[in-house]
């Protein structure tokens, strides 16, 4: 029967019923015994020995429900043909009880099995004797004398007795197994039914053959125990060979299953296979050094796979067998623990050899799976190294070009950013500092282009690349300029404050020409650097103009930023930062890159008037706090004309603003075509600001075309104020401002040290994050209410190689000192 922990109550009650029936049969037989003088007690002793031998000589069936084939039915079927029924029952009871005492007596479950099987055999013998009597075959007390009353009666009686015995065996055994395991009775009855039916037929045939031999010579009855021993040995040997063959076949199949490259599959398959191979109640495999535990139950199901310390204690007690995995090969990889059906159970010598072979196979399989995992990890690492930059993790040149093909648009803009002073930083501070700087710049670039419509890569030691998808050239250019400006910001690495002089080149083309576009963008960028143009991003000559056609219909978004005195921190002007909200392209800042695409003069005038109206209208939200502070509005130099002057005069009157409260910022990239209109503006009190000084070679021409009150240097020079060339440009701007009666404005001031340096250079006004970021009009009004003028740090400026200028060449006028 299938072994369970403990004996169910229902099975105990069933066994008790069997025992009572067997006791009743034995009592009846004892009461019916007759003791005539001629009876040969030796004959009874032989019968008892025959039944005991049949009970002892048993062979287990090769099944997961462990049943045993015994020769007891054969023994008492033979005795039924030569003994009266009472003597048959008594001899069977004595013989089976003696066998149980010899082989499996004492303790709990073993005692229960002994009582159960003894009762079953007594009932079987009683039924066999009754069947022989009903068939008319009634042996004499002194044995048989031929076939009396007739051969047919003996044959029929023996056949009926064998059938009855088989039915009792099957019913009692199946019922007991069903009660012990919880299986359905019908399912247990069908289990190995062909094998069990064949065993029953063999028992009937053997008993018939033995009866025939005994009829010929009754002395052959004494030789039957020896014949049973020989039969038992032959059958046991045969079953042993078959069991070993099947065990090694299962081991070979398990070894094949353990050839997986997946470590999880190897360990779990080994645990399940060990349960099936040894019929264990549970199997555990624990791996070193991570203390991973895999547990399979008696149904060959993995019930736990995780850390050993978190595994639940199932109360299995001490393992029946423990085998080391890999102890003699690559070091101890783990342990395999087998928990058999009972604490006293143990493995046979054959099973021990199988377990050792399984442990060795598991060790080899774990080695193979681990090696495959390492190989796969190394392969993935090499594949990643072939496509990724080790330092920043960005795609390399080949991977970047390949990734561009995944974009959706019909064309792509490719930006290449070159780091001009990276080599100098590496040589001055070491490559370690340079590498940390590169990692920070890569993070900044990723923050500038966070969405999936961009591709970012590091294409060489000092170059980054960005692919911008589905955007007009002017929009892509604005995004690229912002990104390069972010790269030029100061980077603090420990005690070092470093900044990069970065420049970009950009072009566009079809997606499948990414490699060629990279080369073109690099050439554009380095050509601009070598020619001395300090532009953030240099474009190729192909500039479409489709976007600005709808600017006059787009809504204007506006924010303000304070422009303060670098020396005292007081707000001296307010910079208007207008832009167009385009549903297709996001925010387009109002600067010369967009103004120059406005096309017809009428459209440019209409767009300019809209920007001025929106700026002056929004300025009314904070004018009560700063009634005399001018507002700076960026317009195109080409927009300076009589029509624009009339619009400005009308707007100033509408909002009751004097002309001195308006400053027009004109980019130096284009010159003022109508100088008379510019002079008339100055007559109205409106002042002009030359913007982005140093970004092109037209600076001097722009200054000579009209009179400016302010000059604002390009943001790149402000950020790189300690770079020799940048310092020279700032000195030149200050010298020009002193000679031409202007005020120098510096954008993008980030920290106090930069502010002190700019004051030392002679700059008057500044804006940037140090003084406040851009705010929407209502927010800017709240910011002014909380405004506290930031003062200059009392510590002396670290001048380095910056030589303080003479503050005055000529006596500056009143309006040159500030707005």
Coordinates of C-alpha atoms in Angstrom, one line a residue, residues 262-268 284-294 304-309 333-335 337 373:
X262 CA 18.9 27.2 -17.8
X263 CA 20.2 26.9 -14.3
X264 CA 16.7 27.1 -12.8
X265 CA 15.4 24.3 -15.1
X266 CA 18.4 22.1 -14.1
X267 CA 17.9 22.5 -10.4
X268 CA 14.1 22.0 -10.5
X284 CA 15.7 19.3 -1.3
X285 CA 18.6 20.7 -3.3
X286 CA 20.5 23.6 -1.7
X287 CA 23.1 25.5 -3.7
X288 CA 26.1 27.5 -2.5
X289 CA 27.1 30.2 -2.0
X290 CA 23.7 32.1 -2.4
X291 CA 22.0 29.5 -0.2
X292 CA 19.2 28.9 -2.7
X293 CA 16.9 26.0 -1.8
X294 CA 14.7 24.0 -4.2
X304 CA 9.6 26.0 -3.0
X305 CA 12.4 27.8 -4.8
X306 CA 14.0 30.6 -2.9
X307 CA 16.4 31.6 -0.1
X308 CA 17.0 28.7 2.3
X309 CA 16.6 30.9 5.3
X333 CA 28.3 23.5 -5.1
X334 CA 25.5 22.3 -2.8
X335 CA 23.7 19.4 -1.2
X337 CA 18.8 15.8 0.7
X373 CA 25.1 31.9 -18.3

